[in-house]
Short mmCIF file of C-alpha atoms and ligand atoms in Angstrom, two decimals:
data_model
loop_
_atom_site.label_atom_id
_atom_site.label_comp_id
_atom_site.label_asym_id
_atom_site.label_seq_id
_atom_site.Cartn_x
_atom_site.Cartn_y
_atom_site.Cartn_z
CA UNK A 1 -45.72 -88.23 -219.06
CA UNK A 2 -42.25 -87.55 -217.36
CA UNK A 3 -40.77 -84.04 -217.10
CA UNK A 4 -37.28 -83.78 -217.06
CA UNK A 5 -34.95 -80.69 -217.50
CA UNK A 6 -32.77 -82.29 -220.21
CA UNK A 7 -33.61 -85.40 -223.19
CA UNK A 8 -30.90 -86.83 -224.80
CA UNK A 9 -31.49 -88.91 -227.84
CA UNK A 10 -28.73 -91.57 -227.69
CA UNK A 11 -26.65 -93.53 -225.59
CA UNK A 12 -23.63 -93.14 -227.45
CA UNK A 13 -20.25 -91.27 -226.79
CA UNK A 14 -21.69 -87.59 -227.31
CA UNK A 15 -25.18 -87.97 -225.37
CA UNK A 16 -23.36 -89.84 -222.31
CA UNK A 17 -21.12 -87.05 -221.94
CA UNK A 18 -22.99 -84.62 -222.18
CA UNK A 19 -25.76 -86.43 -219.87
CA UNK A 20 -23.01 -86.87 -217.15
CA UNK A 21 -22.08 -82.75 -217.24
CA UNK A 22 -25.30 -81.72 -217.58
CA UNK A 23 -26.06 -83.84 -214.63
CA UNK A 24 -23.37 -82.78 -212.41
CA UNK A 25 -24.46 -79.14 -212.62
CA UNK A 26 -27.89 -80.11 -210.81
CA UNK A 27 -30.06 -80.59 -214.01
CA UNK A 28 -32.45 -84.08 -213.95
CA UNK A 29 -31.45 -85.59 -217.15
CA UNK A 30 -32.64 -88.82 -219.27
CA UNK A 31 -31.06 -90.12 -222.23
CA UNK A 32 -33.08 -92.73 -223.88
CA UNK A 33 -31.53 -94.87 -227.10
CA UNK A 34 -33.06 -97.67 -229.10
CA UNK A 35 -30.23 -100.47 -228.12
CA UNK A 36 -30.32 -103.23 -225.85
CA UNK A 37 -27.27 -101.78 -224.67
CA UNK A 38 -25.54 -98.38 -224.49
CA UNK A 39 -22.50 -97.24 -226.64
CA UNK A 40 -22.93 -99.98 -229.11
CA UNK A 41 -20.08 -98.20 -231.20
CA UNK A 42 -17.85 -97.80 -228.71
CA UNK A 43 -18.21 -101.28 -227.94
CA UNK A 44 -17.22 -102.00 -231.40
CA UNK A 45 -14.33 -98.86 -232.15
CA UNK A 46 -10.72 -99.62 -232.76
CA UNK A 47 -11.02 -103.77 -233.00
CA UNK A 48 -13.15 -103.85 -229.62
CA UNK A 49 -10.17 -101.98 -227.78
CA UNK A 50 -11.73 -97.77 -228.50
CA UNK A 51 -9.29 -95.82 -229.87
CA UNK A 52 -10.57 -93.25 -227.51
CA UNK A 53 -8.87 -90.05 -228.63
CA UNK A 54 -5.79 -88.60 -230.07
CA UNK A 55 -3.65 -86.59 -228.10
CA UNK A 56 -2.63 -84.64 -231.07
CA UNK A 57 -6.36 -83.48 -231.64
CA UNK A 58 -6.57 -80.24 -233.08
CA UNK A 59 -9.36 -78.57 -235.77
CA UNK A 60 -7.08 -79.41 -238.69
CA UNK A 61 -7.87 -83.28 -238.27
CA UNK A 62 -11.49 -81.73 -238.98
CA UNK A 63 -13.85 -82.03 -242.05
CA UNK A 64 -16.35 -78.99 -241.98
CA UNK A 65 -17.95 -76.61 -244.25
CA UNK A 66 -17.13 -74.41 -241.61
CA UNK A 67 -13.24 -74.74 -240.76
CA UNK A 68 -13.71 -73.09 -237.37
CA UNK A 69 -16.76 -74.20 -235.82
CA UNK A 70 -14.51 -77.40 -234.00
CA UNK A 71 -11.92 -74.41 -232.53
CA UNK A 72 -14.24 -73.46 -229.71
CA UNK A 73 -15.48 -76.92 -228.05
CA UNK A 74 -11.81 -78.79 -228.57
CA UNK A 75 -10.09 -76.32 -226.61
CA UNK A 76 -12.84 -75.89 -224.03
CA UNK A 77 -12.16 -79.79 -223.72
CA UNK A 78 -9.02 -81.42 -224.92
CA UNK A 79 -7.70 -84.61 -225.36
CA UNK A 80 -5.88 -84.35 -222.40
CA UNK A 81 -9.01 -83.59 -220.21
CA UNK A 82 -10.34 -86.67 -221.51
CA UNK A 83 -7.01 -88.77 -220.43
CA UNK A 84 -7.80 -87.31 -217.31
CA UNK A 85 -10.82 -87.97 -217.08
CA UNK A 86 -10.38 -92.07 -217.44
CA UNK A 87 -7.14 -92.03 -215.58
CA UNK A 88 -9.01 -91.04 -212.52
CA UNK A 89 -11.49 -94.34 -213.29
CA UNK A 90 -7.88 -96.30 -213.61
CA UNK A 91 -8.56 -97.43 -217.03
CA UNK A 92 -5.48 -99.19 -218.62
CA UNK A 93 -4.77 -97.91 -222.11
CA UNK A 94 -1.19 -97.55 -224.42
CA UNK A 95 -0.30 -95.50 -227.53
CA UNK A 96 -0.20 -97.28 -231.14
CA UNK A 97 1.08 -94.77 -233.50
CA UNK A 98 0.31 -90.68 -234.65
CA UNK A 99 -0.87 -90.33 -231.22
CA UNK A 100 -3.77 -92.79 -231.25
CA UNK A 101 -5.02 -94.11 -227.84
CA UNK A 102 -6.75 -97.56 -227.12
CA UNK A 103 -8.00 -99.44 -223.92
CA UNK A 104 -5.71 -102.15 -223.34
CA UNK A 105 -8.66 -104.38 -222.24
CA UNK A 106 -11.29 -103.86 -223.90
CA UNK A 107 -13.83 -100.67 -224.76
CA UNK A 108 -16.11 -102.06 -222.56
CA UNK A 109 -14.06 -100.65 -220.10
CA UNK A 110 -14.87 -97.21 -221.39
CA UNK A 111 -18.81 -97.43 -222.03
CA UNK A 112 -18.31 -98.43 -218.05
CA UNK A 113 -16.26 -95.33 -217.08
CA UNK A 114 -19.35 -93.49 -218.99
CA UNK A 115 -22.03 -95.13 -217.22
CA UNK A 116 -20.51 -94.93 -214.08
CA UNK A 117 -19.89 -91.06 -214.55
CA UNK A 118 -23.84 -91.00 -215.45
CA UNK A 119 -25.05 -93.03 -212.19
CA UNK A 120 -22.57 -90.13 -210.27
CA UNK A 121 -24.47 -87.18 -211.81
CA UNK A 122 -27.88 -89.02 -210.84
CA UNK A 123 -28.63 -89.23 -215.17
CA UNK A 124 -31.40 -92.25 -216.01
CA UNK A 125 -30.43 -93.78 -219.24
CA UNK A 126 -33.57 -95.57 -220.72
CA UNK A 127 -32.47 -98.80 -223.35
CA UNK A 128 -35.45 -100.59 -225.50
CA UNK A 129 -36.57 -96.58 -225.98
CA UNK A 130 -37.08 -95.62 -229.73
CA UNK A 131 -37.52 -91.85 -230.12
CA UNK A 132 -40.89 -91.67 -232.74
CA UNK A 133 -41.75 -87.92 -232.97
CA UNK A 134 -40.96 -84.21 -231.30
CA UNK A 135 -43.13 -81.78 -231.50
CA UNK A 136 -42.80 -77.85 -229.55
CA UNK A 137 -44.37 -76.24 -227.09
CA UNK A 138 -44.50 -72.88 -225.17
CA UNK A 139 -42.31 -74.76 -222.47
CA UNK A 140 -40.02 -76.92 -224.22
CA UNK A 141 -40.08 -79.81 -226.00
CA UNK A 142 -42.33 -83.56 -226.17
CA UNK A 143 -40.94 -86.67 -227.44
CA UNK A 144 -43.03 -89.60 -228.06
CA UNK A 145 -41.21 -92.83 -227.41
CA UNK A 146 -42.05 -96.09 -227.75
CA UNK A 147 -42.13 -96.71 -224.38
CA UNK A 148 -43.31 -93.03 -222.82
CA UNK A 149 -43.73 -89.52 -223.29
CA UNK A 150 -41.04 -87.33 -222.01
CA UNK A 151 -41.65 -83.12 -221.67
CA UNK A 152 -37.87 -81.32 -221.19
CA UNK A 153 -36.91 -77.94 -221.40
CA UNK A 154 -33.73 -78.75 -222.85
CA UNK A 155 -33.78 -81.87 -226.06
CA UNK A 156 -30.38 -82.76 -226.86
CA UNK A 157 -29.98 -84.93 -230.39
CA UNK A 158 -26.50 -87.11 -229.84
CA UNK A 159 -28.52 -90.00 -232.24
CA UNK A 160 -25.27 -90.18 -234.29
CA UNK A 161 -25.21 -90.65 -238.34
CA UNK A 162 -26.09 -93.50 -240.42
CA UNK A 163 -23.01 -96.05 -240.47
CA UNK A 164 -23.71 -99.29 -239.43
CA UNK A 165 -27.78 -99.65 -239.55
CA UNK A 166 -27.24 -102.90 -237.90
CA UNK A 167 -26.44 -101.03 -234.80
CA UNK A 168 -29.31 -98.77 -234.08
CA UNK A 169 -28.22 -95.90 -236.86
CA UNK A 170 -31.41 -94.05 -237.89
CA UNK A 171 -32.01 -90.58 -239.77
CA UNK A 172 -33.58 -89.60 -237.06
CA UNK A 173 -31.62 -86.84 -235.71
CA UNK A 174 -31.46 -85.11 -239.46
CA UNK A 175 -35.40 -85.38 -239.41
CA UNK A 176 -35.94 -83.42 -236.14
CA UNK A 177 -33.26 -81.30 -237.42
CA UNK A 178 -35.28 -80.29 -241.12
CA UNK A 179 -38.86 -80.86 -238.95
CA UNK A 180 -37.41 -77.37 -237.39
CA UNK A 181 -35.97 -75.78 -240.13
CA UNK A 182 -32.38 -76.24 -239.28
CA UNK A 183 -30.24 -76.91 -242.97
CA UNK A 184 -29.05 -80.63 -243.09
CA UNK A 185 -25.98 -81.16 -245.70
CA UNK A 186 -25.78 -84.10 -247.38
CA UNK A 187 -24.34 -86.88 -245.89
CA UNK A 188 -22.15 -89.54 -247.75
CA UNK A 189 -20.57 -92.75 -246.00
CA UNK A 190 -16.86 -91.72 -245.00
CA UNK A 191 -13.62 -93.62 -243.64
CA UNK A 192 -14.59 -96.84 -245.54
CA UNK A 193 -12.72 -99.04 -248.15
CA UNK A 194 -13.14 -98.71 -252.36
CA UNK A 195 -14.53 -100.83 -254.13
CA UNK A 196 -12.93 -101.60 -257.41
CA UNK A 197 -13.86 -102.04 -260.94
CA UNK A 198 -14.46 -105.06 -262.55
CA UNK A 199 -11.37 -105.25 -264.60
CA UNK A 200 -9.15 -103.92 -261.51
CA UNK A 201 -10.85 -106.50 -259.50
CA UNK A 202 -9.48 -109.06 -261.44
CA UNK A 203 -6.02 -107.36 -262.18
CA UNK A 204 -5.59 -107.94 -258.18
CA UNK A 205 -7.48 -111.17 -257.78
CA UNK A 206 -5.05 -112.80 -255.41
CA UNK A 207 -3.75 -109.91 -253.71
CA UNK A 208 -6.07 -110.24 -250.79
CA UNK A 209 -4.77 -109.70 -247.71
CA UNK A 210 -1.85 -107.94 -249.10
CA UNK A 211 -0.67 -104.77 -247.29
CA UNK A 212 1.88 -102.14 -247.66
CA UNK A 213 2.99 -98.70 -246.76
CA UNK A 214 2.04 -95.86 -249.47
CA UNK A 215 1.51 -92.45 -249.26
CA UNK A 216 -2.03 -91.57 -250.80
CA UNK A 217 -3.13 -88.38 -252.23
CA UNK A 218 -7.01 -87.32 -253.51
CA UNK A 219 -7.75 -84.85 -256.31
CA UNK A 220 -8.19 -81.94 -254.08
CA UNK A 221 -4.49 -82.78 -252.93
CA UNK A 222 -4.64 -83.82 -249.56
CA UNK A 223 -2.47 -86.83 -248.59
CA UNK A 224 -1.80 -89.44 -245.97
CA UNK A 225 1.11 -91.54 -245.41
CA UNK A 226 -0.04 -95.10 -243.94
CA UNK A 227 -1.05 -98.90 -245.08
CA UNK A 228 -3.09 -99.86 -247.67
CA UNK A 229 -4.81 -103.44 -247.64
CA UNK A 230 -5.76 -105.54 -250.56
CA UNK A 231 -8.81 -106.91 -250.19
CA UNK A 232 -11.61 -109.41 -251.86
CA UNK A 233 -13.60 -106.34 -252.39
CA UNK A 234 -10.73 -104.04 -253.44
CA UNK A 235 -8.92 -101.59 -251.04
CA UNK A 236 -8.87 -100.96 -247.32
CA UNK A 237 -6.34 -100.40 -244.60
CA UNK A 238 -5.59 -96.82 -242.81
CA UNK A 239 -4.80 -95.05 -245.86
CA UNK A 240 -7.56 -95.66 -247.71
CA UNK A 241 -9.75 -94.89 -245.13
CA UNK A 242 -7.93 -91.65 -244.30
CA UNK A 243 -8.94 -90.07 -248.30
CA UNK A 244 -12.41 -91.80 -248.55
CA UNK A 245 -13.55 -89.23 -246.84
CA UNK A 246 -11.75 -86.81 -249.55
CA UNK A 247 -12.64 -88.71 -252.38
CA UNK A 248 -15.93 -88.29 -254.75
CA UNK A 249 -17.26 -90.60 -257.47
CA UNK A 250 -15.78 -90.68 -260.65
CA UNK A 251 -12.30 -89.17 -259.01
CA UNK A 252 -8.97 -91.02 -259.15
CA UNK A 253 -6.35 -91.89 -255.92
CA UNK A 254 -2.74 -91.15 -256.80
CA UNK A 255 -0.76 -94.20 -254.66
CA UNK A 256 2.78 -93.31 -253.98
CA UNK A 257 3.80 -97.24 -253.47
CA UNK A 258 7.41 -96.38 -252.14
CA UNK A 259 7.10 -93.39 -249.79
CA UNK A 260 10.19 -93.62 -248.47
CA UNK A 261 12.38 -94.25 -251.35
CA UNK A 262 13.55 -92.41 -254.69
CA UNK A 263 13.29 -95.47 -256.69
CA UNK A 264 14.95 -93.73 -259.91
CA UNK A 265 17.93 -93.34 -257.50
CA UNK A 266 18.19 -96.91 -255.97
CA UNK A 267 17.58 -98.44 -259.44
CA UNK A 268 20.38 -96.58 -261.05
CA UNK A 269 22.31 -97.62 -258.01
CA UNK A 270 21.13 -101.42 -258.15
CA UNK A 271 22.30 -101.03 -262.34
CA UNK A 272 25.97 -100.08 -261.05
CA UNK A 273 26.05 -102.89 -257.65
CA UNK A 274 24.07 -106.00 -258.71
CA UNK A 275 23.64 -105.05 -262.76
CA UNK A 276 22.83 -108.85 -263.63
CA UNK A 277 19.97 -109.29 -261.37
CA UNK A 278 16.56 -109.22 -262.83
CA UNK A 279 14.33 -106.32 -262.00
CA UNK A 280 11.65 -108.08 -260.89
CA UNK A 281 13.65 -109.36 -257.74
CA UNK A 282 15.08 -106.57 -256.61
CA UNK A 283 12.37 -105.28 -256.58
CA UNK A 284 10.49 -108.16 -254.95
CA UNK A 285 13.02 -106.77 -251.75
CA UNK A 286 10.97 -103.60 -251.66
CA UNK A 287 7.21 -104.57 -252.48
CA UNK A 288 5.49 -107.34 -252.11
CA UNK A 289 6.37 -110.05 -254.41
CA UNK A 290 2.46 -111.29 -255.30
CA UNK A 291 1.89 -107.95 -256.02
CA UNK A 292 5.49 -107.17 -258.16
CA UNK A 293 4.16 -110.13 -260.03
CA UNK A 294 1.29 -108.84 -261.41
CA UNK A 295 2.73 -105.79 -262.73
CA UNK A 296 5.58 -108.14 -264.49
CA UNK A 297 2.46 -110.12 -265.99
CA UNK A 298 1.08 -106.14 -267.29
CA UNK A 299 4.47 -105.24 -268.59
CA UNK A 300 4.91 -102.72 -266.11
CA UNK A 301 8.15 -104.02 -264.78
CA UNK A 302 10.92 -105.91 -266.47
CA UNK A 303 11.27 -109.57 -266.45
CA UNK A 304 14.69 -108.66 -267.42
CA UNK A 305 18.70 -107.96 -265.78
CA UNK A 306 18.42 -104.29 -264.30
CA UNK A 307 21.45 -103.04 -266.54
CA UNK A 308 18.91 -103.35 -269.77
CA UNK A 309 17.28 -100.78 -268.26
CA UNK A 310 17.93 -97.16 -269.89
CA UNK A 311 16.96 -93.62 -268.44
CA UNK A 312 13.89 -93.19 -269.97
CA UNK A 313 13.06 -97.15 -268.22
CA UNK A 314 14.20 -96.48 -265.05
CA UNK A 315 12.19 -92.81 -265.29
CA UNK A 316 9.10 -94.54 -266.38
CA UNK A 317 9.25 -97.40 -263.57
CA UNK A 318 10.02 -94.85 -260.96
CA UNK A 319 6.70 -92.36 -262.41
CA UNK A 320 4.35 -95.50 -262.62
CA UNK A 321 5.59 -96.99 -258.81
CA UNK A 322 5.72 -93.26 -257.21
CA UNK A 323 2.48 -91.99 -258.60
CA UNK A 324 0.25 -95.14 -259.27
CA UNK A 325 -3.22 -94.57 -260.23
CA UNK A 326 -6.50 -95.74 -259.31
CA UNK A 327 -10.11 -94.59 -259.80
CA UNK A 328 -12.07 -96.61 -257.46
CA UNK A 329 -15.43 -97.62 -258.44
CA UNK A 330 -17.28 -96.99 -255.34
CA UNK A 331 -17.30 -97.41 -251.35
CA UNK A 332 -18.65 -100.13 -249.61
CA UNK A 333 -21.23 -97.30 -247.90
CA UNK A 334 -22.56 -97.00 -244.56
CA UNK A 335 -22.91 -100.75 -244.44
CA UNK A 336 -18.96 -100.88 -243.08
CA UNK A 337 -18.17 -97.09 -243.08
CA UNK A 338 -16.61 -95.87 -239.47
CA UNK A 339 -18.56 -91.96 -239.61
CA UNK A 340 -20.76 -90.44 -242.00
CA UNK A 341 -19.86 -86.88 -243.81
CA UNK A 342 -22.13 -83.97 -244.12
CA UNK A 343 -24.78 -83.95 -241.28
CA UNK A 344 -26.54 -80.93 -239.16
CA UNK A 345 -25.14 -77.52 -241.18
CA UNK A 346 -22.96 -75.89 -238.52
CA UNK A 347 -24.36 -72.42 -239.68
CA UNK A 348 -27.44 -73.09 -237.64
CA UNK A 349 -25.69 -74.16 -234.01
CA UNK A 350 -23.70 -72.22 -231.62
CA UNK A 351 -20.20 -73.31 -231.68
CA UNK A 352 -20.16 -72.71 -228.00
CA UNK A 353 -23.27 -74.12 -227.01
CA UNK A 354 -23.83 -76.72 -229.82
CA UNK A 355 -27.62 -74.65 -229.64
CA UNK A 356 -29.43 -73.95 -232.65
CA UNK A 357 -29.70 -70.81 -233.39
CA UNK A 358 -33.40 -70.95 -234.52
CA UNK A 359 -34.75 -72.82 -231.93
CA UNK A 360 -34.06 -71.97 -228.09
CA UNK A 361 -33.51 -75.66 -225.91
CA UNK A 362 -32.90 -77.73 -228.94
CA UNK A 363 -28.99 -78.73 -228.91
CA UNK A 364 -27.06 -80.82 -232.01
CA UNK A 365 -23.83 -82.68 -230.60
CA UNK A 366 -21.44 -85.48 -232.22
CA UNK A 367 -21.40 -87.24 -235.48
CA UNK A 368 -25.11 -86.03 -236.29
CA UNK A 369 -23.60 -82.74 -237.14
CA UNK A 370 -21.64 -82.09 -239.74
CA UNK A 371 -18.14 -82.64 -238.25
CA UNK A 372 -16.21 -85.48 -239.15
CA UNK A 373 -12.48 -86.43 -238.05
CA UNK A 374 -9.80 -88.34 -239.72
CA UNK A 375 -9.21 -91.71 -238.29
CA UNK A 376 -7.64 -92.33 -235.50
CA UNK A 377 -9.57 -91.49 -232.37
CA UNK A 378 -10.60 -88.11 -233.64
CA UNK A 379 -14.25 -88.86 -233.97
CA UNK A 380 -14.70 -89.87 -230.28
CA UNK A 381 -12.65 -86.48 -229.54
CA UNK A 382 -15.12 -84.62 -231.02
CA UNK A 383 -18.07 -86.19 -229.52
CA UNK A 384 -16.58 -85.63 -225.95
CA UNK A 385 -15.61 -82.09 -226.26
CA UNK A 386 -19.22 -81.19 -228.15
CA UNK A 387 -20.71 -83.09 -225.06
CA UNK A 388 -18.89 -81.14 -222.76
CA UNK A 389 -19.64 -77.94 -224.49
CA UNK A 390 -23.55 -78.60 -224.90
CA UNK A 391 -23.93 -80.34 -221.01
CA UNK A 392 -22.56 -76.82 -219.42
CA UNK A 393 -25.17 -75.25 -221.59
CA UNK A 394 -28.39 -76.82 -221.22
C1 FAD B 1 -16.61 -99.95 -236.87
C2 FAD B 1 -16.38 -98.58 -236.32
C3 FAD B 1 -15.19 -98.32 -235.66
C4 FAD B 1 -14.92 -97.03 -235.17
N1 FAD B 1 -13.77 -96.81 -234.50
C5 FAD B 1 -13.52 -95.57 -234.00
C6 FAD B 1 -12.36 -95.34 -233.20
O1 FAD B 1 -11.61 -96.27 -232.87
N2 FAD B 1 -12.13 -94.06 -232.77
C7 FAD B 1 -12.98 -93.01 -233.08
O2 FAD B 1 -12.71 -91.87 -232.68
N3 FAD B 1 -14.11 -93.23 -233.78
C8 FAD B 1 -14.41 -94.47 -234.22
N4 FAD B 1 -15.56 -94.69 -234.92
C9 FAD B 1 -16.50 -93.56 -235.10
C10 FAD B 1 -17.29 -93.36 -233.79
O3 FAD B 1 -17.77 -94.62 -233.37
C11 FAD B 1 -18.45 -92.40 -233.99
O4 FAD B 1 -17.99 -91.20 -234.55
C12 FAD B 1 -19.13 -92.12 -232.65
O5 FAD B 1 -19.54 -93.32 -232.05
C13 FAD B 1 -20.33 -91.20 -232.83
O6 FAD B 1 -20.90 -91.04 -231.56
P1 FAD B 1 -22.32 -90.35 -231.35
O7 FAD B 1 -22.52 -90.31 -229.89
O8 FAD B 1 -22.41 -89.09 -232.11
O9 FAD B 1 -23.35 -91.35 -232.05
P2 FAD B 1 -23.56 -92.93 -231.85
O10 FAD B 1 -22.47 -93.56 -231.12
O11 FAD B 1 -23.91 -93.45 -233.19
O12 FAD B 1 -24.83 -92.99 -230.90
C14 FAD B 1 -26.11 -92.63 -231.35
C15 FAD B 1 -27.13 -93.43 -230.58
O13 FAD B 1 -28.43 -92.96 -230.93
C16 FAD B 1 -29.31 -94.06 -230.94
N5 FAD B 1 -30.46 -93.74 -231.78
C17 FAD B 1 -30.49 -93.47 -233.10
N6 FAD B 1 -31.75 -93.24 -233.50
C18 FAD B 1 -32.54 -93.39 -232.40
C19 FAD B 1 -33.95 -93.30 -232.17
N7 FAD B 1 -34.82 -93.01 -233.15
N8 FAD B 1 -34.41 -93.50 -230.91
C20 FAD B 1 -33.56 -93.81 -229.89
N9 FAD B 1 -32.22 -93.92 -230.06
C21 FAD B 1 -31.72 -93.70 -231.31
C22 FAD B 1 -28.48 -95.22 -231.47
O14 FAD B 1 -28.99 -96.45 -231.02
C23 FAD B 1 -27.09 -94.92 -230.90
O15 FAD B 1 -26.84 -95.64 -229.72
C24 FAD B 1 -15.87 -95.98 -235.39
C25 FAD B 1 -17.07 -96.26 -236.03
C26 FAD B 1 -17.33 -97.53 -236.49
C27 FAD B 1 -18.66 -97.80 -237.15
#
């Protein structure tokens, strides 16, 4: 058996932060995770390149049943201090858009910055190690693995949610979690493309690859202005993404497919400047033209010269195109999801410490719990700043 101060479960952005704090304050820590190699996600985030963080990062960019739980650990440890943090390793890394940051390399480069911050602290991360059982005792905690038996006074679960099984996911963490009486919410698969119905399916059979700028809005109102993909399984791209994680079965998306234009205004000024060209090419100049197409084959728009049009036309083109409708069918699920909703009940952990309040030396950090972010380098935020929190506390 090996005793160590502090077990993390998982190699993964939250457990190697928190292993590498908890380590530099003196503490003998192990983390031990299933994979042949560490940080399997982060080797995979953002298109292999991390989008690491967002340096606009604030507890609004936050699912939670509790809206303030995030408030404590993000400003504790910002996205800033995490810029920091790899500038002083020399990573190389640019902006894309909204803030989002990405290695310019590759996010090996960051899972290297990690491990290197772990060998500094003197922290002994154990691969091949699957975490079987955990059971309490007057001095801590034991966890049977398949390789050994570690005792710690400290057992911190970083063993992440249940996208991508292929990758080491397991329910482990929410097992441990009920196993000591701690509330688990339930989870659901979240940033991840729709599937469509059969009859939509074939409405957009050709579309694939598609994509266009939209502004998207779920039943409960919230919105997001960015791309939506076509797709052979039916609809991805940032937007979609973005509401999946606001959408529920059986619930429509309204799709707002020209943002940035009043269309009942530039039709009525198209009528007046180019009145004998056909609808369905002008607007070709402002959507794609596959996808103008099929709505000329439903009858949506005109195959006809724009000055036919009358008011109550141009009113109904501009309704259908600014508020188009679409009740997805499903998600594709954790197969291809990026985070997984619900998780760990926040009502049971410390927001300071990520502790649970039940059981003294058992700690809850990163996407186990339930906290998820939007997309766009919020996720990893949240892991870092709840590893921070939890590796000054155990
Ligand atoms: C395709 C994809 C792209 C993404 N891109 C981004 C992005 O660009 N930016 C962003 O902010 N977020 C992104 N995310 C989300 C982000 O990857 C996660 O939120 C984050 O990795 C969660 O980190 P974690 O440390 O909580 O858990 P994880 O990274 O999931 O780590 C948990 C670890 O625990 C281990 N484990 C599980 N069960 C056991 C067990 N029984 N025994 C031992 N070990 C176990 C696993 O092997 C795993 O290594 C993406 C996710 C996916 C799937």
């Amino acid at each position: 058996m090996i005793t160590t101060d502090v077990l993390i479960i998982g190699a993964g952005a939250a457990g190697l932060m928190c292993a590498a704090q908890a380590g530099y304050r003196g503490k003998s820590v192990v983390v031990v995770d299933m994979g042949k190699k560490p940080a399997r996600k982060i080797l995979i985030s953002g298109g292999g390149r991390a989008n690491f963080t967002n340096e606009g990062a604030s507890p609004e960019n936050y699912l939670c049943q509790n809206p303030h739980f995030v408030k404590s650990a993000l400003s504790r440890y910002s996205a800033q201090d995490f810029i920091d943090l790899v500038d002083r390793h020399g990573l190389q890394y640019h902006h894309k858009t909204l803030g989002q940051l990405f290695c310019d390399d590759s996010a090996q480069d960051l899972v290297d910055i990690l491990m290197t911050e772990c060998e500094w602290a003197g922290v002994a991360v154990n691969l091949r190690t699957e975490v079987l059982s955990v059971t309490k005792n007057s001095q801590g905690y034991l966890v049977t693995t398949s390789d050994k038996i570690y005792h710690c006074k400290s057992l911190v679960v970083a063993s992440g949610g249940l996208t991508m099984p292929k990758l080491g996911a397991t329910p482990i963490g929410y097992k441990i979690a009920e196993q000591f009486d701690l509330n688990v919410l339930e989870t659901l698969a979240a940033l991840v493309p729709f599937t469509l119905h059969e009859h939509d399916k074939q409405r957009f059979d050709g579309l694939s690859g598609i994509s266009l700028l939209t502004e998207i809005t779920s039943e409960d109102g919230t919105s997001f202005q960015e791309n939506i993909l076509f797709t052979h399984r039916g609809l991805s791209g940032p937007a979609i993404l973005q509401i999946s994680s606001f959408w529920r079965a059986g619930q429509a998306v309204t799709i707002n497919l020209l943002p940035e234009y009043n269309l009942s205004d530039t039709l009525t000024q198209w009528q007046s400047e180019q009145g004998q060209k056909s609808v369905k090419n002008l607007l070709a100049t402002l959507l794609p033209k596959r996808f103008v197409e099929v709505l000329v084959k439903e009858g949506v728009i005109a195959d006809k010269p724009i000055k036919q049009l009358n008011h109550q036309d141009i009113a109904a083109l501009s309704d259908y195109l600014h508020a188009w409708q679409i009740k997805p069918n499903g998600t594709e699920g954790y197969r291809t999801a990026e985070v997984t909703l619900g998780g760990v009940n926040t009502d049971e952990l410390s927001s300071k410490t990520f502790e649970s309040k039940k059981q003294q030396g058992l700690f809850f950090i990163g996407e186990v719990i339930d906290v998820t972010g939007w997309l766009g380098g919020y996720n990893f935020q949240f892991c870092w700043a709840s590893g921070f929190a939890c590796g000054q506390a155990v």
